Amino acid sequence: MVTGVTLRVASLQLPPRLVMIRSRSSQSYTAPMFNLRLYPRFGLRFLIALSCSFAMAPLAHSWGNEGHRLVNRLAISSLPPDVPAFLRSEAAIEEIEYLGPEPDRWRSPAEPELNAAQAPEHFIDLEPADALGPLPRNRLDFEARVFASGQRPEKIGLQPWQTTEVWERLKAALREYRRLTAAGQNTGPVEQAALFYAGWLGHYVGDGSQPLHTTIQYNGWVGANPNGYTTAHTIHWQFEGPFVGANIFAQQVEPKMTPPHAIDGDIFNAYVAYLRQSATHVDKVYELEKAGGFVGAGSPESRDFTAARLAAGASMLRDMIFTAWLESAKAVPDPYAGK
């Protein structure tokens, strides 16, 4: 559905043809070109004011689009100087920020096979996943276990496996960047590949910081409900959409980020631990909703909580990219040696 919103600048009502359009399907924003010959009474001062209004638009609107962009931008902007300059340039920041919502652009009914295949990669319901035993590192092993239990993997979710696989793609690209650099060869193409992988990775890491992406309670409480939490299928979007769009901005999120550090140990285990930490906040989301924390401006507690979750996503993404760079320095056997 496409909805139009009339924009006011300096108390002037814009003509109906000059509106900002938001598409729910693409989660993108566009503004039609303004032509002074069509609207001479607004003049140059109005055009300057209009330009400033777009320039000062808040960075974050929701996890649906701008929230993912926010996570990616803050992560890349805070990478330590040990990481190659091509990953920290302004062009890289813009590219990786743009790619934050990229997997959501693959969820259109115009591409039904793609949509069906990758939709489970945005979440994992830890309750049924854990009921099957410790999570295996390999996606196919987990899927086989789910099928053996009479269930379907797409109903439980594949979030940690997808995230780990994209991280490994990034690590492999950075290893190739090191090889080409050492050989004095052109690194341009592999730099573009690494930027894509980093941006792609950011989407899933951002999803993982949203508690409702880790649970069967993803959109209205199911089962025993002693606390009287909402059962309406509206809490998910209400929390990560309109509330974030109206109230959560970069200047609230950045101070809550942790200092940069390399991730110790196994990356899959570290990422699963991150998801489990997000899952500890599921009840808090419902408590805040019950108290009206996601209506209008919400409350200081609900705004602080939401900014902290976005900060967790940006911090984890930054540290995973940093770790991929460090890990890419390790020598690996040539898979084609002796063939």
Short mmCIF file of C-alpha atoms in Angstrom, two decimals:
data_model
loop_
_atom_site.label_atom_id
_atom_site.label_comp_id
_atom_site.label_asym_id
_atom_site.label_seq_id
_atom_site.Cartn_x
_atom_site.Cartn_y
_atom_site.Cartn_z
CA MET A 1 0.00 0.00 0.00
CA VAL A 2 1.28 3.48 -0.83
CA THR A 3 0.38 6.40 1.36
CA GLY A 4 1.02 10.10 0.87
CA VAL A 5 2.04 12.50 3.59
CA THR A 6 1.82 16.27 3.10
CA LEU A 7 5.00 18.05 4.15
CA ARG A 8 5.02 21.43 5.90
CA VAL A 9 8.07 23.68 5.77
CA ALA A 10 8.23 27.04 7.52
CA SER A 11 4.45 26.90 8.06
CA LEU A 12 3.81 26.70 4.31
CA GLN A 13 1.38 24.12 2.95
CA LEU A 14 2.87 22.34 -0.04
CA PRO A 15 0.74 21.81 -3.13
CA PRO A 16 -0.73 18.32 -3.39
CA ARG A 17 1.68 17.32 -6.13
CA LEU A 18 4.70 17.91 -3.86
CA VAL A 19 4.48 15.19 -1.25
CA MET A 20 6.75 12.61 0.27
CA ILE A 21 5.67 9.11 -0.69
CA ARG A 22 6.38 6.02 1.39
CA SER A 23 5.92 2.53 0.04
CA ARG A 24 5.24 -0.17 2.61
CA SER A 25 6.50 -2.81 0.17
CA SER A 26 9.86 -1.25 -0.63
CA GLN A 27 10.18 0.77 2.60
CA SER A 28 11.75 3.53 0.50
CA TYR A 29 11.20 7.23 0.45
CA THR A 30 11.11 9.44 -2.60
CA ALA A 31 10.27 13.05 -3.22
CA PRO A 32 9.06 14.31 -6.61
CA MET A 33 11.16 16.96 -8.28
CA PHE A 34 10.18 20.52 -7.34
CA ASN A 35 9.93 22.94 -10.26
CA LEU A 36 9.91 26.67 -9.40
CA ARG A 37 8.33 27.44 -12.77
CA LEU A 38 5.28 25.47 -11.67
CA TYR A 39 5.11 27.08 -8.22
CA PRO A 40 6.78 30.52 -8.54
CA ARG A 41 5.10 31.92 -5.43
CA PHE A 42 7.24 29.72 -3.17
CA GLY A 43 10.51 31.24 -4.47
CA LEU A 44 14.14 30.42 -3.80
CA ARG A 45 13.92 30.85 -0.01
CA PHE A 46 11.29 28.12 0.13
CA LEU A 47 13.40 25.78 -1.99
CA ILE A 48 16.35 26.28 0.36
CA ALA A 49 14.17 25.56 3.38
CA LEU A 50 12.83 22.44 1.69
CA SER A 51 16.32 21.20 0.89
CA CYS A 52 17.37 21.74 4.50
CA SER A 53 14.37 19.80 5.74
CA PHE A 54 15.43 16.74 3.73
CA ALA A 55 19.04 17.13 4.82
CA MET A 56 18.02 17.17 8.48
CA ALA A 57 15.69 14.18 8.23
CA PRO A 58 16.35 11.76 11.09
CA LEU A 59 18.50 8.76 10.27
CA ALA A 60 16.35 6.15 12.02
CA HIS A 61 12.71 5.37 11.35
CA SER A 62 12.33 1.64 11.95
CA TRP A 63 14.07 -1.72 11.86
CA GLY A 64 12.09 -2.20 8.68
CA ASN A 65 14.32 0.15 6.68
CA GLU A 66 16.02 3.13 8.27
CA GLY A 67 16.64 1.22 11.50
CA HIS A 68 18.68 -1.31 9.52
CA ARG A 69 20.46 1.55 7.82
CA LEU A 70 21.18 3.06 11.23
CA VAL A 71 22.68 -0.16 12.57
CA ASN A 72 24.91 -0.53 9.51
CA ARG A 73 26.05 3.08 9.46
CA LEU A 74 26.94 3.22 13.15
CA ALA A 75 28.80 -0.08 12.89
CA ILE A 76 30.95 0.97 9.94
CA SER A 77 31.53 4.46 11.30
CA SER A 78 33.01 3.00 14.50
CA LEU A 79 35.34 0.38 13.02
CA PRO A 80 38.85 0.53 14.54
CA PRO A 81 41.69 1.91 12.39
CA ASP A 82 43.21 -1.60 12.03
CA VAL A 83 40.56 -2.32 9.39
CA PRO A 84 41.49 -1.37 5.79
CA ALA A 85 40.68 2.16 4.72
CA PHE A 86 38.37 0.99 1.92
CA LEU A 87 35.98 -0.35 4.58
CA ARG A 88 35.98 2.93 6.50
CA SER A 89 35.67 5.45 3.67
CA GLU A 90 32.63 7.67 3.30
CA ALA A 91 31.72 5.80 0.13
CA ALA A 92 31.87 2.51 2.04
CA ILE A 93 29.72 3.90 4.83
CA GLU A 94 27.09 5.03 2.31
CA GLU A 95 27.14 1.70 0.47
CA ILE A 96 26.91 -0.45 3.59
CA GLU A 97 24.21 1.78 5.06
CA TYR A 98 22.17 1.39 1.87
CA LEU A 99 22.56 -2.40 2.01
CA GLY A 100 21.16 -2.64 5.54
CA PRO A 101 17.59 -3.30 4.32
CA GLU A 102 18.70 -5.30 1.25
CA PRO A 103 17.33 -8.74 2.29
CA ASP A 104 13.94 -7.14 2.94
CA ARG A 105 13.96 -6.02 -0.69
CA TRP A 106 13.97 -9.72 -1.59
CA ARG A 107 10.65 -10.34 0.18
CA SER A 108 8.34 -9.20 -2.59
CA PRO A 109 5.59 -11.46 -3.94
CA ALA A 110 7.04 -10.61 -7.36
CA GLU A 111 9.87 -13.05 -6.51
CA PRO A 112 7.98 -15.81 -4.70
CA GLU A 113 10.71 -18.46 -4.77
CA LEU A 114 13.32 -16.07 -3.42
CA ASN A 115 10.91 -14.81 -0.79
CA ALA A 116 10.04 -18.31 0.41
CA ALA A 117 13.67 -19.48 0.50
CA GLN A 118 15.12 -16.59 2.46
CA ALA A 119 12.25 -15.56 4.75
CA PRO A 120 13.30 -18.02 7.53
CA GLU A 121 16.77 -16.47 7.60
CA HIS A 122 15.50 -13.37 9.39
CA PHE A 123 14.51 -15.13 12.64
CA ILE A 124 14.83 -18.16 14.87
CA ASP A 125 12.26 -19.35 17.38
CA LEU A 126 14.63 -20.53 20.07
CA GLU A 127 12.01 -22.44 22.04
CA PRO A 128 11.31 -25.15 19.41
CA ALA A 129 14.92 -25.04 18.19
CA ASP A 130 16.28 -25.76 21.66
CA ALA A 131 13.74 -28.53 22.17
CA LEU A 132 15.61 -30.48 19.49
CA GLY A 133 18.92 -30.33 21.36
CA PRO A 134 22.09 -28.20 21.09
CA LEU A 135 22.19 -26.15 17.91
CA PRO A 136 24.58 -27.75 15.39
CA ARG A 137 27.01 -25.52 13.53
CA ASN A 138 25.93 -26.77 10.12
CA ARG A 139 22.63 -25.53 8.62
CA LEU A 140 21.94 -28.84 6.87
CA ASP A 141 22.42 -30.79 10.09
CA PHE A 142 19.85 -28.59 11.79
CA GLU A 143 17.41 -28.89 8.91
CA ALA A 144 17.77 -32.68 8.93
CA ARG A 145 17.03 -32.72 12.66
CA VAL A 146 13.94 -30.56 12.17
CA PHE A 147 12.60 -32.76 9.37
CA ALA A 148 13.25 -35.87 11.47
CA SER A 149 11.09 -34.37 14.22
CA GLY A 150 8.20 -33.96 11.79
CA GLN A 151 8.57 -30.19 11.59
CA ARG A 152 9.64 -27.70 8.90
CA PRO A 153 12.78 -25.54 9.18
CA GLU A 154 11.01 -22.48 7.76
CA LYS A 155 8.62 -22.58 10.72
CA ILE A 156 11.47 -22.44 13.26
CA GLY A 157 13.90 -20.15 11.45
CA LEU A 158 17.50 -20.25 10.25
CA GLN A 159 18.88 -16.95 11.52
CA PRO A 160 22.20 -18.00 13.13
CA TRP A 161 23.24 -20.19 10.20
CA GLN A 162 22.54 -17.53 7.59
CA THR A 163 24.41 -14.93 9.61
CA THR A 164 27.43 -17.16 10.08
CA GLU A 165 27.51 -18.09 6.40
CA VAL A 166 27.45 -14.44 5.29
CA TRP A 167 30.17 -13.64 7.84
CA GLU A 168 32.31 -16.41 6.34
CA ARG A 169 31.76 -14.93 2.88
CA LEU A 170 33.05 -11.62 4.20
CA LYS A 171 36.07 -13.28 5.80
CA ALA A 172 36.89 -15.09 2.53
CA ALA A 173 36.65 -11.82 0.58
CA LEU A 174 38.96 -10.07 3.03
CA ARG A 175 41.44 -12.95 2.75
CA GLU A 176 41.42 -12.49 -1.02
CA TYR A 177 41.91 -8.74 -0.51
CA ARG A 178 45.04 -9.49 1.52
CA ARG A 179 46.34 -11.85 -1.17
CA LEU A 180 45.80 -9.37 -3.99
CA THR A 181 47.32 -6.56 -1.96
CA ALA A 182 50.44 -8.61 -1.22
CA ALA A 183 50.74 -9.47 -4.93
CA GLY A 184 50.37 -5.83 -5.96
CA GLN A 185 47.24 -6.60 -7.96
CA ASN A 186 44.00 -4.71 -8.43
CA THR A 187 41.80 -4.99 -5.32
CA GLY A 188 38.84 -2.98 -6.63
CA PRO A 189 36.51 -5.90 -7.43
CA VAL A 190 37.13 -7.73 -4.16
CA GLU A 191 36.63 -4.51 -2.23
CA GLN A 192 33.17 -4.22 -3.78
CA ALA A 193 32.43 -7.83 -2.85
CA ALA A 194 33.51 -7.24 0.75
CA LEU A 195 31.32 -4.14 1.03
CA PHE A 196 28.33 -6.11 -0.19
CA TYR A 197 28.94 -8.92 2.27
CA ALA A 198 29.39 -6.48 5.16
CA GLY A 199 26.15 -4.70 4.31
CA TRP A 200 24.28 -7.97 3.80
CA LEU A 201 25.60 -9.27 7.13
CA GLY A 202 24.35 -6.15 8.87
CA HIS A 203 20.73 -6.94 8.10
CA TYR A 204 20.74 -10.24 9.97
CA VAL A 205 22.78 -8.93 12.88
CA GLY A 206 20.29 -6.07 13.16
CA ASP A 207 17.40 -8.54 13.11
CA GLY A 208 19.09 -10.48 15.89
CA SER A 209 19.05 -7.48 18.21
CA GLN A 210 15.24 -7.30 18.01
CA PRO A 211 13.98 -9.64 20.76
CA LEU A 212 10.84 -10.61 18.85
CA HIS A 213 13.01 -12.19 16.13
CA THR A 214 14.12 -14.89 18.60
CA THR A 215 10.87 -16.33 19.90
CA ILE A 216 7.50 -17.94 19.22
CA GLN A 217 6.09 -14.85 20.98
CA TYR A 218 7.04 -12.78 17.94
CA ASN A 219 3.72 -11.03 17.39
CA GLY A 220 1.23 -11.50 20.22
CA TRP A 221 1.58 -13.80 23.23
CA VAL A 222 0.66 -17.46 22.71
CA GLY A 223 0.05 -20.13 25.32
CA ALA A 224 -0.18 -19.55 29.07
CA ASN A 225 -0.36 -15.82 29.72
CA PRO A 226 -0.31 -15.13 33.49
CA ASN A 227 0.95 -11.57 32.98
CA GLY A 228 -1.87 -10.61 30.65
CA TYR A 229 0.35 -9.62 27.74
CA THR A 230 -1.25 -8.58 24.48
CA THR A 231 -2.35 -11.34 22.12
CA ALA A 232 -3.01 -8.91 19.27
CA HIS A 233 -0.91 -9.43 16.17
CA THR A 234 0.28 -5.83 16.20
CA ILE A 235 3.06 -5.59 18.78
CA HIS A 236 5.91 -6.52 16.43
CA TRP A 237 5.36 -3.73 13.92
CA GLN A 238 4.16 -1.26 16.56
CA PHE A 239 7.48 -1.69 18.40
CA GLU A 240 9.95 -1.74 15.54
CA GLY A 241 8.01 0.46 13.13
CA PRO A 242 6.02 3.55 14.08
CA PHE A 243 7.49 3.85 17.57
CA VAL A 244 11.09 3.71 16.40
CA GLY A 245 10.31 6.00 13.48
CA ALA A 246 8.94 8.71 15.71
CA ASN A 247 11.29 8.50 18.65
CA ILE A 248 14.65 6.77 18.15
CA PHE A 249 17.56 8.53 16.46
CA ALA A 250 21.30 8.02 16.00
CA GLN A 251 22.30 10.40 18.79
CA GLN A 252 20.38 8.22 21.28
CA VAL A 253 21.86 4.97 20.01
CA GLU A 254 25.56 5.72 19.49
CA PRO A 255 26.41 6.46 23.17
CA LYS A 256 25.03 3.04 24.13
CA MET A 257 27.41 1.13 21.86
CA THR A 258 30.16 -0.92 23.46
CA PRO A 259 33.87 -0.26 22.73
CA PRO A 260 35.19 -2.10 19.66
CA HIS A 261 36.73 -5.50 20.29
CA ALA A 262 37.52 -8.73 18.47
CA ILE A 263 35.20 -11.65 19.20
CA ASP A 264 37.00 -14.46 21.02
CA GLY A 265 36.41 -18.09 20.19
CA ASP A 266 33.96 -19.63 17.77
CA ILE A 267 31.91 -17.07 15.83
CA PHE A 268 28.83 -19.31 15.61
CA ASN A 269 28.75 -19.82 19.36
CA ALA A 270 29.31 -16.10 19.94
CA TYR A 271 26.45 -15.21 17.63
CA VAL A 272 24.07 -17.71 19.22
CA ALA A 273 24.96 -16.22 22.62
CA TYR A 274 24.08 -12.80 21.19
CA LEU A 275 20.69 -14.11 20.07
CA ARG A 276 20.08 -15.64 23.47
CA GLN A 277 20.89 -12.34 25.14
CA SER A 278 18.34 -10.64 22.87
CA ALA A 279 15.79 -13.29 23.83
CA THR A 280 16.10 -12.36 27.51
CA HIS A 281 14.34 -9.09 26.62
CA VAL A 282 11.17 -10.64 25.13
CA ASP A 283 9.16 -10.17 28.33
CA LYS A 284 10.40 -6.59 28.59
CA VAL A 285 8.99 -5.78 25.15
CA TYR A 286 5.59 -7.07 26.24
CA GLU A 287 5.77 -5.27 29.59
CA LEU A 288 6.54 -1.99 27.86
CA GLU A 289 3.72 -2.53 25.38
CA LYS A 290 1.30 -3.26 28.22
CA ALA A 291 2.28 0.02 29.87
CA GLY A 292 1.69 1.96 26.64
CA GLY A 293 5.42 2.34 26.05
CA PHE A 294 5.14 2.12 22.27
CA VAL A 295 2.26 4.55 21.80
CA GLY A 296 3.14 8.05 20.65
CA ALA A 297 6.32 9.22 22.35
CA GLY A 298 6.23 6.23 24.68
CA SER A 299 8.17 6.66 27.90
CA PRO A 300 11.80 7.36 28.82
CA GLU A 301 12.12 3.68 29.68
CA SER A 302 10.77 2.44 26.35
CA ARG A 303 12.93 4.87 24.37
CA ASP A 304 16.03 3.94 26.35
CA PHE A 305 15.32 0.23 25.92
CA THR A 306 14.83 0.48 22.16
CA ALA A 307 17.95 2.58 21.64
CA ALA A 308 19.91 0.00 23.63
CA ARG A 309 18.71 -2.83 21.41
CA LEU A 310 19.74 -0.97 18.25
CA ALA A 311 23.09 -0.20 19.87
CA ALA A 312 23.57 -3.90 20.59
CA GLY A 313 23.05 -4.65 16.91
CA ALA A 314 25.46 -1.96 15.73
CA SER A 315 28.12 -3.05 18.25
CA MET A 316 27.85 -6.72 17.30
CA LEU A 317 28.02 -5.95 13.58
CA ARG A 318 31.10 -3.77 14.01
CA ASP A 319 32.85 -6.45 16.07
CA MET A 320 31.97 -9.21 13.61
CA ILE A 321 33.40 -7.21 10.71
CA PHE A 322 36.54 -6.43 12.72
CA THR A 323 36.90 -10.10 13.64
CA ALA A 324 36.46 -11.15 10.00
CA TRP A 325 39.37 -8.88 9.10
CA LEU A 326 41.61 -10.35 11.79
CA GLU A 327 40.61 -13.93 10.95
CA SER A 328 41.29 -13.34 7.26
CA ALA A 329 45.01 -13.11 8.04
CA LYS A 330 45.15 -16.78 9.02
CA ALA A 331 46.57 -19.12 6.41
CA VAL A 332 44.22 -21.80 5.08
CA PRO A 333 45.04 -24.89 3.01
CA ASP A 334 44.61 -24.53 -0.73
CA PRO A 335 41.55 -26.67 -1.59
CA TYR A 336 42.94 -27.25 -5.09
CA ALA A 337 46.46 -28.22 -4.06
CA GLY A 338 47.54 -31.55 -5.60
CA LYS A 339 44.57 -31.74 -7.96
#
